[in-house]
Amino acid sequence: QVYLEESGGGVVQPGRSLRLSCEASGFTFTTSGMHWVRQAPGKGLEWVAVISHDGDNKFYGDSVKGRFTISRDNSKNTLYLQMNSVRAEDTAVYYCARNKDGYNFFDYWGQGTLVTVSS
Amino acid sequence: IQMTQSPSSLAASIGDRVSITCRANQTIGIYLNWYQQKPGQAPNLLIYAASSLQSGVPSRFSGSGSGARFTLTINSLQPEDLATYSCQQGYRRPWTFGQGTKVEIK
């Protein structure tokens, strides 16, 4: 079955960097677009970024544009989120999610990894 | 595109019919999806394209609507339906979610 496992979360100081990973299994990773979605404590869901199946197309939410970079390694079935110049408002659980082919929704989610930005 | 859900929370009894509304600030066709998020868990897709039931989701869940107004209905609420429900538009980037509706059991 489809399985997504995030890792790399933790406590990071404002202005520093962190890289999240999402290892995928149970489906053909190389044909699926992938997203990062986050949820601040007690808040709603916020879409962060999407990458096409081949990595050629990437789009970002306004709040992370220019600071975060989404990428993937199809040889490792792994999705990444490079987070630079982090801010307190980036504190959230970060989920990776698969894009349903031909649609714009998230049909499978990982369990999430918590990022806390604090000095 | 801004998505607004109502109510923000509700409490209902087992067996009740529950409805949650999601409104977009512009027309989005049927590009509307619903997710369930149980406490401490990741979101789970319930409904896509406004009214299509995701595989494995119980048939007591249904979705309706088009344009800018949508409804998620739970027929005969069950104890395991305790969760927060969120809508999401897939019409145009950036994909946006409603703020969520917390469903509690009386």
PDB file of N, CA and C in Angstrom, chain B:
ATOM      1  N   ILE B   1      -7.604  32.061  -3.667  1.00  0.00           N
ATOM      2  CA  ILE B   1      -9.029  31.811  -3.461  1.00  0.00           C
ATOM      3  C   ILE B   1      -9.244  31.511  -1.978  1.00  0.00           C
ATOM      4  N   GLN B   2     -10.164  32.258  -1.369  1.00  0.00           N
ATOM      5  CA  GLN B   2     -10.415  32.091   0.063  1.00  0.00           C
ATOM      6  C   GLN B   2     -11.560  31.114   0.279  1.00  0.00           C
ATOM      7  N   MET B   3     -11.344  30.178   1.182  1.00  0.00           N
ATOM      8  CA  MET B   3     -12.347  29.166   1.505  1.00  0.00           C
ATOM      9  C   MET B   3     -12.828  29.390   2.936  1.00  0.00           C
ATOM     10  N   THR B   4     -14.130  29.418   3.128  1.00  0.00           N
ATOM     11  CA  THR B   4     -14.710  29.673   4.449  1.00  0.00           C
ATOM     12  C   THR B   4     -15.686  28.558   4.802  1.00  0.00           C
ATOM     13  N   GLN B   5     -15.473  27.951   5.950  1.00  0.00           N
ATOM     14  CA  GLN B   5     -16.351  26.875   6.406  1.00  0.00           C
ATOM     15  C   GLN B   5     -17.262  27.349   7.521  1.00  0.00           C
ATOM     16  N   SER B   6     -18.428  26.728   7.588  1.00  0.00           N
ATOM     17  CA  SER B   6     -19.322  26.972   8.701  1.00  0.00           C
ATOM     18  C   SER B   6     -20.091  25.693   9.033  1.00  0.00           C
ATOM     19  N   PRO B   7     -20.334  25.445  10.336  1.00  0.00           N
ATOM     20  CA  PRO B   7     -19.804  26.237  11.446  1.00  0.00           C
ATOM     21  C   PRO B   7     -18.337  25.914  11.693  1.00  0.00           C
ATOM     22  N   SER B   8     -17.730  26.593  12.658  1.00  0.00           N
ATOM     23  CA  SER B   8     -16.356  26.273  13.045  1.00  0.00           C
ATOM     24  C   SER B   8     -16.310  25.023  13.905  1.00  0.00           C
ATOM     25  N   SER B   9     -17.381  24.775  14.625  1.00  0.00           N
ATOM     26  CA  SER B   9     -17.491  23.565  15.418  1.00  0.00           C
ATOM     27  C   SER B   9     -18.958  23.231  15.614  1.00  0.00           C
ATOM     28  N   LEU B  10     -19.206  21.972  15.917  1.00  0.00           N
ATOM     29  CA  LEU B  10     -20.561  21.526  16.194  1.00  0.00           C
ATOM     30  C   LEU B  10     -20.502  20.295  17.075  1.00  0.00           C
ATOM     31  N   ALA B  11     -21.571  20.077  17.818  1.00  0.00           N
ATOM     32  CA  ALA B  11     -21.716  18.876  18.628  1.00  0.00           C
ATOM     33  C   ALA B  11     -23.018  18.195  18.234  1.00  0.00           C
ATOM     34  N   ALA B  12     -22.960  16.913  17.990  1.00  0.00           N
ATOM     35  CA  ALA B  12     -24.141  16.172  17.565  1.00  0.00           C
ATOM     36  C   ALA B  12     -24.166  14.809  18.245  1.00  0.00           C
ATOM     37  N   SER B  13     -25.315  14.197  18.227  1.00  0.00           N
ATOM     38  CA  SER B  13     -25.488  12.894  18.861  1.00  0.00           C
ATOM     39  C   SER B  13     -25.252  11.772  17.859  1.00  0.00           C
ATOM     40  N   ILE B  14     -24.918  10.604  18.391  1.00  0.00           N
ATOM     41  CA  ILE B  14     -24.758   9.431  17.530  1.00  0.00           C
ATOM     42  C   ILE B  14     -26.057   9.189  16.760  1.00  0.00           C
ATOM     43  N   GLY B  15     -25.911   8.988  15.471  1.00  0.00           N
ATOM     44  CA  GLY B  15     -27.079   8.763  14.625  1.00  0.00           C
ATOM     45  C   GLY B  15     -27.622  10.008  13.954  1.00  0.00           C
ATOM     46  N   ASP B  16     -27.158  11.173  14.380  1.00  0.00           N
ATOM     47  CA  ASP B  16     -27.626  12.424  13.778  1.00  0.00           C
ATOM     48  C   ASP B  16     -27.068  12.588  12.367  1.00  0.00           C
ATOM     49  N   ARG B  17     -27.764  13.424  11.609  1.00  0.00           N
ATOM     50  CA  ARG B  17     -27.264  13.840  10.302  1.00  0.00           C
ATOM     51  C   ARG B  17     -26.573  15.186  10.489  1.00  0.00           C
ATOM     52  N   VAL B  18     -25.328  15.281  10.009  1.00  0.00           N
ATOM     53  CA  VAL B  18     -24.512  16.478  10.199  1.00  0.00           C
ATOM     54  C   VAL B  18     -24.162  17.063   8.831  1.00  0.00           C
ATOM     55  N   SER B  19     -24.256  18.384   8.730  1.00  0.00           N
ATOM     56  CA  SER B  19     -23.883  19.052   7.478  1.00  0.00           C
ATOM     57  C   SER B  19     -22.894  20.172   7.753  1.00  0.00           C
ATOM     58  N   ILE B  20     -21.893  20.254   6.921  1.00  0.00           N
ATOM     59  CA  ILE B  20     -20.863  21.292   7.000  1.00  0.00           C
ATOM     60  C   ILE B  20     -20.817  22.005   5.655  1.00  0.00           C
ATOM     61  N   THR B  21     -20.770  23.334   5.704  1.00  0.00           N
ATOM     62  CA  THR B  21     -20.766  24.127   4.484  1.00  0.00           C
ATOM     63  C   THR B  21     -19.393  24.727   4.234  1.00  0.00           C
ATOM     64  N   CYS B  22     -19.026  24.777   2.972  1.00  0.00           N
ATOM     65  CA  CYS B  22     -17.771  25.390   2.540  1.00  0.00           C
ATOM     66  C   CYS B  22     -18.089  26.354   1.411  1.00  0.00           C
ATOM     67  N   ARG B  23     -17.644  27.590   1.560  1.00  0.00           N
ATOM     68  CA  ARG B  23     -17.881  28.601   0.521  1.00  0.00           C
ATOM     69  C   ARG B  23     -16.563  29.147  -0.008  1.00  0.00           C
ATOM     70  N   ALA B  24     -16.505  29.322  -1.315  1.00  0.00           N
ATOM     71  CA  ALA B  24     -15.361  29.955  -1.956  1.00  0.00           C
ATOM     72  C   ALA B  24     -15.712  31.396  -2.308  1.00  0.00           C
ATOM     73  N   ASN B  25     -14.709  32.263  -2.362  1.00  0.00           N
ATOM     74  CA  ASN B  25     -14.985  33.662  -2.667  1.00  0.00           C
ATOM     75  C   ASN B  25     -15.018  33.924  -4.179  1.00  0.00           C
ATOM     76  N   GLN B  26     -14.966  32.845  -4.971  1.00  0.00           N
ATOM     77  CA  GLN B  26     -15.211  32.909  -6.394  1.00  0.00           C
ATOM     78  C   GLN B  26     -15.653  31.521  -6.845  1.00  0.00           C
ATOM     79  N   THR B  27     -16.149  31.441  -8.048  1.00  0.00           N
ATOM     80  CA  THR B  27     -16.588  30.134  -8.517  1.00  0.00           C
ATOM     81  C   THR B  27     -15.391  29.216  -8.776  1.00  0.00           C
ATOM     82  N   ILE B  28     -15.544  27.963  -8.360  1.00  0.00           N
ATOM     83  CA  ILE B  28     -14.462  26.995  -8.534  1.00  0.00           C
ATOM     84  C   ILE B  28     -14.960  25.710  -9.206  1.00  0.00           C
ATOM     85  N   GLY B  29     -16.110  25.788  -9.842  1.00  0.00           N
ATOM     86  CA  GLY B  29     -16.650  24.614 -10.508  1.00  0.00           C
ATOM     87  C   GLY B  29     -16.938  23.522  -9.493  1.00  0.00           C
ATOM     88  N   ILE B  30     -16.386  22.328  -9.750  1.00  0.00           N
ATOM     89  CA  ILE B  30     -16.530  21.239  -8.777  1.00  0.00           C
ATOM     90  C   ILE B  30     -15.160  20.843  -8.223  1.00  0.00           C
ATOM     91  N   TYR B  31     -14.189  21.777  -8.307  1.00  0.00           N
ATOM     92  CA  TYR B  31     -12.838  21.481  -7.848  1.00  0.00           C
ATOM     93  C   TYR B  31     -12.735  21.667  -6.330  1.00  0.00           C
ATOM     94  N   LEU B  32     -13.499  20.854  -5.617  1.00  0.00           N
ATOM     95  CA  LEU B  32     -13.597  20.979  -4.171  1.00  0.00           C
ATOM     96  C   LEU B  32     -13.445  19.605  -3.549  1.00  0.00           C
ATOM     97  N   ASN B  33     -12.595  19.522  -2.546  1.00  0.00           N
ATOM     98  CA  ASN B  33     -12.275  18.254  -1.907  1.00  0.00           C
ATOM     99  C   ASN B  33     -12.435  18.390  -0.402  1.00  0.00           C
ATOM    100  N   TRP B  34     -12.758  17.266   0.249  1.00  0.00           N
ATOM    101  CA  TRP B  34     -12.972  17.246   1.700  1.00  0.00           C
ATOM    102  C   TRP B  34     -12.007  16.251   2.348  1.00  0.00           C
ATOM    103  N   TYR B  35     -11.480  16.658   3.515  1.00  0.00           N
ATOM    104  CA  TYR B  35     -10.569  15.819   4.279  1.00  0.00           C
ATOM    105  C   TYR B  35     -11.077  15.697   5.711  1.00  0.00           C
ATOM    106  N   GLN B  36     -10.784  14.562   6.297  1.00  0.00           N
ATOM    107  CA  GLN B  36     -11.070  14.312   7.710  1.00  0.00           C
ATOM    108  C   GLN B  36      -9.726  14.209   8.432  1.00  0.00           C
ATOM    109  N   GLN B  37      -9.624  14.856   9.584  1.00  0.00           N
ATOM    110  CA  GLN B  37      -8.406  14.757  10.376  1.00  0.00           C
ATOM    111  C   GLN B  37      -8.774  14.420  11.810  1.00  0.00           C
ATOM    112  N   LYS B  38      -8.495  13.189  12.213  1.00  0.00           N
ATOM    113  CA  LYS B  38      -8.756  12.761  13.577  1.00  0.00           C
ATOM    114  C   LYS B  38      -7.648  13.294  14.469  1.00  0.00           C
ATOM    115  N   PRO B  39      -7.936  13.449  15.761  1.00  0.00           N
ATOM    116  CA  PRO B  39      -6.947  14.036  16.682  1.00  0.00           C
ATOM    117  C   PRO B  39      -5.606  13.315  16.624  1.00  0.00           C
ATOM    118  N   GLY B  40      -4.544  14.088  16.420  1.00  0.00           N
ATOM    119  CA  GLY B  40      -3.208  13.528  16.407  1.00  0.00           C
ATOM    120  C   GLY B  40      -2.828  12.783  15.138  1.00  0.00           C
ATOM    121  N   GLN B  41      -3.683  12.823  14.129  1.00  0.00           N
ATOM    122  CA  GLN B  41      -3.415  12.091  12.906  1.00  0.00           C
ATOM    123  C   GLN B  41      -3.284  13.026  11.710  1.00  0.00           C
ATOM    124  N   ALA B  42      -2.796  12.472  10.607  1.00  0.00           N
ATOM    125  CA  ALA B  42      -2.722  13.211   9.350  1.00  0.00           C
ATOM    126  C   ALA B  42      -4.117  13.298   8.727  1.00  0.00           C
ATOM    127  N   PRO B  43      -4.321  14.267   7.861  1.00  0.00           N
ATOM    128  CA  PRO B  43      -5.596  14.328   7.130  1.00  0.00           C
ATOM    129  C   PRO B  43      -5.791  13.099   6.252  1.00  0.00           C
ATOM    130  N   ASN B  44      -7.064  12.827   5.978  1.00  0.00           N
ATOM    131  CA  ASN B  44      -7.433  11.686   5.151  1.00  0.00           C
ATOM    132  C   ASN B  44      -8.489  12.150   4.150  1.00  0.00           C
ATOM    133  N   LEU B  45      -8.273  11.845   2.874  1.00  0.00           N
ATOM    134  CA  LEU B  45      -9.201  12.288   1.840  1.00  0.00           C
ATOM    135  C   LEU B  45     -10.529  11.552   1.958  1.00  0.00           C
ATOM    136  N   LEU B  46     -11.617  12.323   1.976  1.00  0.00           N
ATOM    137  CA  LEU B  46     -12.962  11.742   2.027  1.00  0.00           C
ATOM    138  C   LEU B  46     -13.675  11.840   0.683  1.00  0.00           C
ATOM    139  N   ILE B  47     -13.730  13.037   0.142  1.00  0.00           N
ATOM    140  CA  ILE B  47     -14.518  13.363  -1.046  1.00  0.00           C
ATOM    141  C   ILE B  47     -13.648  14.173  -1.983  1.00  0.00           C
ATOM    142  N   TYR B  48     -13.701  13.873  -3.275  1.00  0.00           N
ATOM    143  CA  TYR B  48     -13.003  14.694  -4.265  1.00  0.00           C
ATOM    144  C   TYR B  48     -13.975  15.087  -5.374  1.00  0.00           C
ATOM    145  N   ALA B  49     -13.626  16.129  -6.093  1.00  0.00           N
ATOM    146  CA  ALA B  49     -14.496  16.655  -7.155  1.00  0.00           C
ATOM    147  C   ALA B  49     -15.916  16.865  -6.647  1.00  0.00           C
ATOM    148  N   ALA B  50     -16.026  17.437  -5.478  1.00  0.00           N
ATOM    149  CA  ALA B  50     -17.275  17.868  -4.838  1.00  0.00           C
ATOM    150  C   ALA B  50     -18.154  16.733  -4.329  1.00  0.00           C
ATOM    151  N   SER B  51     -18.232  15.611  -5.080  1.00  0.00           N
ATOM    152  CA  SER B  51     -19.211  14.587  -4.690  1.00  0.00           C
ATOM    153  C   SER B  51     -18.728  13.152  -4.872  1.00  0.00           C
ATOM    154  N   SER B  52     -17.494  12.938  -5.289  1.00  0.00           N
ATOM    155  CA  SER B  52     -16.981  11.583  -5.495  1.00  0.00           C
ATOM    156  C   SER B  52     -16.372  11.043  -4.212  1.00  0.00           C
ATOM    157  N   LEU B  53     -16.842   9.878  -3.797  1.00  0.00           N
ATOM    158  CA  LEU B  53     -16.388   9.271  -2.555  1.00  0.00           C
ATOM    159  C   LEU B  53     -15.052   8.556  -2.790  1.00  0.00           C
ATOM    160  N   GLN B  54     -14.047   8.880  -1.981  1.00  0.00           N
ATOM    161  CA  GLN B  54     -12.756   8.211  -2.084  1.00  0.00           C
ATOM    162  C   GLN B  54     -12.926   6.734  -1.702  1.00  0.00           C
ATOM    163  N   SER B  55     -12.190   5.888  -2.352  1.00  0.00           N
ATOM    164  CA  SER B  55     -12.225   4.459  -2.074  1.00  0.00           C
ATOM    165  C   SER B  55     -11.964   4.180  -0.603  1.00  0.00           C
ATOM    166  N   GLY B  56     -12.801   3.335  -0.021  1.00  0.00           N
ATOM    167  CA  GLY B  56     -12.633   2.937   1.370  1.00  0.00           C
ATOM    168  C   GLY B  56     -13.340   3.829   2.380  1.00  0.00           C
ATOM    169  N   VAL B  57     -13.877   4.934   1.925  1.00  0.00           N
ATOM    170  CA  VAL B  57     -14.588   5.845   2.842  1.00  0.00           C
ATOM    171  C   VAL B  57     -16.033   5.363   3.002  1.00  0.00           C
ATOM    172  N   PRO B  58     -16.532   5.307   4.224  1.00  0.00           N
ATOM    173  CA  PRO B  58     -17.909   4.828   4.435  1.00  0.00           C
ATOM    174  C   PRO B  58     -18.946   5.645   3.670  1.00  0.00           C
ATOM    175  N   SER B  59     -19.981   4.979   3.242  1.00  0.00           N
ATOM    176  CA  SER B  59     -21.001   5.613   2.404  1.00  0.00           C
ATOM    177  C   SER B  59     -21.871   6.617   3.151  1.00  0.00           C
ATOM    178  N   ARG B  60     -21.725   6.690   4.473  1.00  0.00           N
ATOM    179  CA  ARG B  60     -22.490   7.716   5.209  1.00  0.00           C
ATOM    180  C   ARG B  60     -21.953   9.125   4.938  1.00  0.00           C
ATOM    181  N   PHE B  61     -20.767   9.207   4.341  1.00  0.00           N
ATOM    182  CA  PHE B  61     -20.210  10.503   3.948  1.00  0.00           C
ATOM    183  C   PHE B  61     -20.633  10.821   2.509  1.00  0.00           C
ATOM    184  N   SER B  62     -21.068  12.048   2.289  1.00  0.00           N
ATOM    185  CA  SER B  62     -21.401  12.470   0.935  1.00  0.00           C
ATOM    186  C   SER B  62     -21.109  13.952   0.766  1.00  0.00           C
ATOM    187  N   GLY B  63     -20.875  14.343  -0.473  1.00  0.00           N
ATOM    188  CA  GLY B  63     -20.601  15.734  -0.781  1.00  0.00           C
ATOM    189  C   GLY B  63     -21.498  16.218  -1.890  1.00  0.00           C
ATOM    190  N   SER B  64     -21.782  17.517  -1.877  1.00  0.00           N
ATOM    191  CA  SER B  64     -22.615  18.097  -2.918  1.00  0.00           C
ATOM    192  C   SER B  64     -22.191  19.540  -3.143  1.00  0.00           C
ATOM    193  N   GLY B  65     -22.729  20.097  -4.217  1.00  0.00           N
ATOM    194  CA  GLY B  65     -22.482  21.502  -4.504  1.00  0.00           C
ATOM    195  C   GLY B  65     -21.670  21.725  -5.758  1.00  0.00           C
ATOM    196  N   SER B  66     -21.631  22.971  -6.194  1.00  0.00           N
ATOM    197  CA  SER B  66     -20.837  23.393  -7.345  1.00  0.00           C
ATOM    198  C   SER B  66     -20.783  24.903  -7.335  1.00  0.00           C
ATOM    199  N   GLY B  67     -19.845  25.438  -8.083  1.00  0.00           N
ATOM    200  CA  GLY B  67     -19.728  26.894  -8.147  1.00  0.00           C
ATOM    201  C   GLY B  67     -18.950  27.422  -6.961  1.00  0.00           C
ATOM    202  N   ALA B  68     -19.665  27.930  -5.978  1.00  0.00           N
ATOM    203  CA  ALA B  68     -18.982  28.521  -4.829  1.00  0.00           C
ATOM    204  C   ALA B  68     -19.512  28.025  -3.501  1.00  0.00           C
ATOM    205  N   ARG B  69     -20.486  27.127  -3.516  1.00  0.00           N
ATOM    206  CA  ARG B  69     -21.072  26.633  -2.270  1.00  0.00           C
ATOM    207  C   ARG B  69     -21.143  25.116  -2.274  1.00  0.00           C
ATOM    208  N   PHE B  70     -20.586  24.525  -1.222  1.00  0.00           N
ATOM    209  CA  PHE B  70     -20.472  23.079  -1.143  1.00  0.00           C
ATOM    210  C   PHE B  70     -20.877  22.598   0.243  1.00  0.00           C
ATOM    211  N   THR B  71     -21.284  21.333   0.307  1.00  0.00           N
ATOM    212  CA  THR B  71     -21.723  20.758   1.572  1.00  0.00           C
ATOM    213  C   THR B  71     -21.159  19.359   1.741  1.00  0.00           C
ATOM    214  N   LEU B  72     -20.660  19.087   2.929  1.00  0.00           N
ATOM    215  CA  LEU B  72     -20.290  17.730   3.338  1.00  0.00           C
ATOM    216  C   LEU B  72     -21.363  17.264   4.314  1.00  0.00           C
ATOM    217  N   THR B  73     -21.917  16.096   4.065  1.00  0.00           N
ATOM    218  CA  THR B  73     -22.950  15.544   4.926  1.00  0.00           C
ATOM    219  C   THR B  73     -22.500  14.211   5.492  1.00  0.00           C
ATOM    220  N   ILE B  74     -22.699  14.044   6.775  1.00  0.00           N
ATOM    221  CA  ILE B  74     -22.471  12.759   7.428  1.00  0.00           C
ATOM    222  C   ILE B  74     -23.834  12.244   7.852  1.00  0.00           C
ATOM    223  N   ASN B  75     -24.283  11.177   7.238  1.00  0.00           N
ATOM    224  CA  ASN B  75     -25.557  10.563   7.613  1.00  0.00           C
ATOM    225  C   ASN B  75     -25.303   9.568   8.727  1.00  0.00           C
ATOM    226  N   SER B  76     -26.045   9.698   9.803  1.00  0.00           N
ATOM    227  CA  SER B  76     -25.920   8.797  10.941  1.00  0.00           C
ATOM    228  C   SER B  76     -24.519   8.843  11.536  1.00  0.00           C
ATOM    229  N   LEU B  77     -24.234   9.917  12.234  1.00  0.00           N
ATOM    230  CA  LEU B  77     -22.942  10.158  12.853  1.00  0.00           C
ATOM    231  C   LEU B  77     -22.529   8.991  13.749  1.00  0.00           C
ATOM    232  N   GLN B  78     -21.271   8.588  13.633  1.00  0.00           N
ATOM    233  CA  GLN B  78     -20.707   7.494  14.425  1.00  0.00           C
ATOM    234  C   GLN B  78     -19.614   8.012  15.366  1.00  0.00           C
ATOM    235  N   PRO B  79     -19.333   7.278  16.449  1.00  0.00           N
ATOM    236  CA  PRO B  79     -18.306   7.760  17.398  1.00  0.00           C
ATOM    237  C   PRO B  79     -16.949   8.016  16.735  1.00  0.00           C
ATOM    238  N   GLU B  80     -16.627   7.217  15.738  1.00  0.00           N
ATOM    239  CA  GLU B  80     -15.327   7.368  15.082  1.00  0.00           C
ATOM    240  C   GLU B  80     -15.261   8.562  14.136  1.00  0.00           C
ATOM    241  N   ASP B  81     -16.360   9.294  13.996  1.00  0.00           N
ATOM    242  CA  ASP B  81     -16.388  10.477  13.137  1.00  0.00           C
ATOM    243  C   ASP B  81     -15.927  11.734  13.871  1.00  0.00           C
ATOM    244  N   LEU B  82     -15.588  11.582  15.162  1.00  0.00           N
ATOM    245  CA  LEU B  82     -14.996  12.688  15.915  1.00  0.00           C
ATOM    246  C   LEU B  82     -13.719  13.120  15.208  1.00  0.00           C
ATOM    247  N   ALA B  83     -13.720  14.356  14.694  1.00  0.00           N
ATOM    248  CA  ALA B  83     -12.608  14.801  13.863  1.00  0.00           C
ATOM    249  C   ALA B  83     -12.827  16.251  13.453  1.00  0.00           C
ATOM    250  N   THR B  84     -11.804  16.798  12.807  1.00  0.00           N
ATOM    251  CA  THR B  84     -11.929  18.097  12.144  1.00  0.00           C
ATOM    252  C   THR B  84     -12.006  17.866  10.641  1.00  0.00           C
ATOM    253  N   TYR B  85     -12.949  18.526  10.000  1.00  0.00           N
ATOM    254  CA  TYR B  85     -13.186  18.353   8.569  1.00  0.00           C
ATOM    255  C   TYR B  85     -12.798  19.643   7.844  1.00  0.00           C
ATOM    256  N   SER B  86     -12.028  19.490   6.778  1.00  0.00           N
ATOM    257  CA  SER B  86     -11.537  20.650   6.033  1.00  0.00           C
ATOM    258  C   SER B  86     -11.831  20.506   4.546  1.00  0.00           C
ATOM    259  N   CYS B  87     -12.236  21.612   3.949  1.00  0.00           N
ATOM    260  CA  CYS B  87     -12.407  21.624   2.498  1.00  0.00           C
ATOM    261  C   CYS B  87     -11.145  22.209   1.851  1.00  0.00           C
ATOM    262  N   GLN B  88     -10.954  21.917   0.583  1.00  0.00           N
ATOM    263  CA  GLN B  88      -9.778  22.389  -0.150  1.00  0.00           C
ATOM    264  C   GLN B  88     -10.163  22.629  -1.606  1.00  0.00           C
ATOM    265  N   GLN B  89      -9.780  23.775  -2.145  1.00  0.00           N
ATOM    266  CA  GLN B  89     -10.068  24.021  -3.554  1.00  0.00           C
ATOM    267  C   GLN B  89      -8.875  23.617  -4.406  1.00  0.00           C
ATOM    268  N   GLY B  90      -9.181  22.940  -5.512  1.00  0.00           N
ATOM    269  CA  GLY B  90      -8.152  22.529  -6.458  1.00  0.00           C
ATOM    270  C   GLY B  90      -8.332  23.228  -7.798  1.00  0.00           C
ATOM    271  N   TYR B  91      -8.940  24.395  -7.777  1.00  0.00           N
ATOM    272  CA  TYR B  91      -9.240  25.120  -9.012  1.00  0.00           C
ATOM    273  C   TYR B  91      -8.038  25.889  -9.523  1.00  0.00           C
ATOM    274  N   ARG B  92      -7.322  26.533  -8.574  1.00  0.00           N
ATOM    275  CA  ARG B  92      -6.178  27.351  -8.978  1.00  0.00           C
ATOM    276  C   ARG B  92      -5.151  27.422  -7.853  1.00  0.00           C
ATOM    277  N   ARG B  93      -3.876  27.378  -8.221  1.00  0.00           N
ATOM    278  CA  ARG B  93      -2.834  27.593  -7.241  1.00  0.00           C
ATOM    279  C   ARG B  93      -2.844  29.035  -6.743  1.00  0.00           C
ATOM    280  N   PRO B  94      -2.523  29.285  -5.460  1.00  0.00           N
ATOM    281  CA  PRO B  94      -2.150  28.258  -4.471  1.00  0.00           C
ATOM    282  C   PRO B  94      -3.373  27.513  -3.945  1.00  0.00           C
ATOM    283  N   TRP B  95      -3.225  26.207  -3.824  1.00  0.00           N
ATOM    284  CA  TRP B  95      -4.336  25.413  -3.283  1.00  0.00           C
ATOM    285  C   TRP B  95      -4.612  25.894  -1.869  1.00  0.00           C
ATOM    286  N   THR B  96      -5.852  26.118  -1.534  1.00  0.00           N
ATOM    287  CA  THR B  96      -6.215  26.668  -0.237  1.00  0.00           C
ATOM    288  C   THR B  96      -7.266  25.819   0.445  1.00  0.00           C
ATOM    289  N   PHE B  97      -7.209  25.869   1.795  1.00  0.00           N
ATOM    290  CA  PHE B  97      -8.101  25.078   2.630  1.00  0.00           C
ATOM    291  C   PHE B  97      -9.034  26.002   3.401  1.00  0.00           C
ATOM    292  N   GLY B  98     -10.175  25.473   3.788  1.00  0.00           N
ATOM    293  CA  GLY B  98     -10.994  26.127   4.781  1.00  0.00           C
ATOM    294  C   GLY B  98     -10.321  26.000   6.143  1.00  0.00           C
ATOM    295  N   GLN B  99     -10.847  26.735   7.109  1.00  0.00           N
ATOM    296  CA  GLN B  99     -10.215  26.767   8.432  1.00  0.00           C
ATOM    297  C   GLN B  99     -10.515  25.535   9.261  1.00  0.00           C
ATOM    298  N   GLY B 100     -11.437  24.698   8.777  1.00  0.00           N
ATOM    299  CA  GLY B 100     -11.775  23.463   9.487  1.00  0.00           C
ATOM    300  C   GLY B 100     -13.034  23.580  10.316  1.00  0.00           C
ATOM    301  N   THR B 101     -13.740  22.463  10.424  1.00  0.00           N
ATOM    302  CA  THR B 101     -14.925  22.348  11.275  1.00  0.00           C
ATOM    303  C   THR B 101     -14.706  21.176  12.220  1.00  0.00           C
ATOM    304  N   LYS B 102     -14.709  21.458  13.495  1.00  0.00           N
ATOM    305  CA  LYS B 102     -14.502  20.418  14.501  1.00  0.00           C
ATOM    306  C   LYS B 102     -15.843  19.794  14.855  1.00  0.00           C
ATOM    307  N   VAL B 103     -15.941  18.479  14.679  1.00  0.00           N
ATOM    308  CA  VAL B 103     -17.172  17.753  14.998  1.00  0.00           C
ATOM    309  C   VAL B 103     -16.969  16.984  16.295  1.00  0.00           C
ATOM    310  N   GLU B 104     -17.816  17.264  17.264  1.00  0.00           N
ATOM    311  CA  GLU B 104     -17.761  16.601  18.557  1.00  0.00           C
ATOM    312  C   GLU B 104     -19.023  15.784  18.759  1.00  0.00           C
ATOM    313  N   ILE B 105     -18.909  14.783  19.604  1.00  0.00           N
ATOM    314  CA  ILE B 105     -20.040  13.907  19.901  1.00  0.00           C
ATOM    315  C   ILE B 105     -20.671  14.358  21.218  1.00  0.00           C
ATOM    316  N   LYS B 106     -21.993  14.561  21.211  1.00  0.00           N
ATOM    317  CA  LYS B 106     -22.691  14.950  22.444  1.00  0.00           C
ATOM    318  C   LYS B 106     -22.684  13.808  23.451  1.00  0.00           C
TER     319      LYS B 106
END
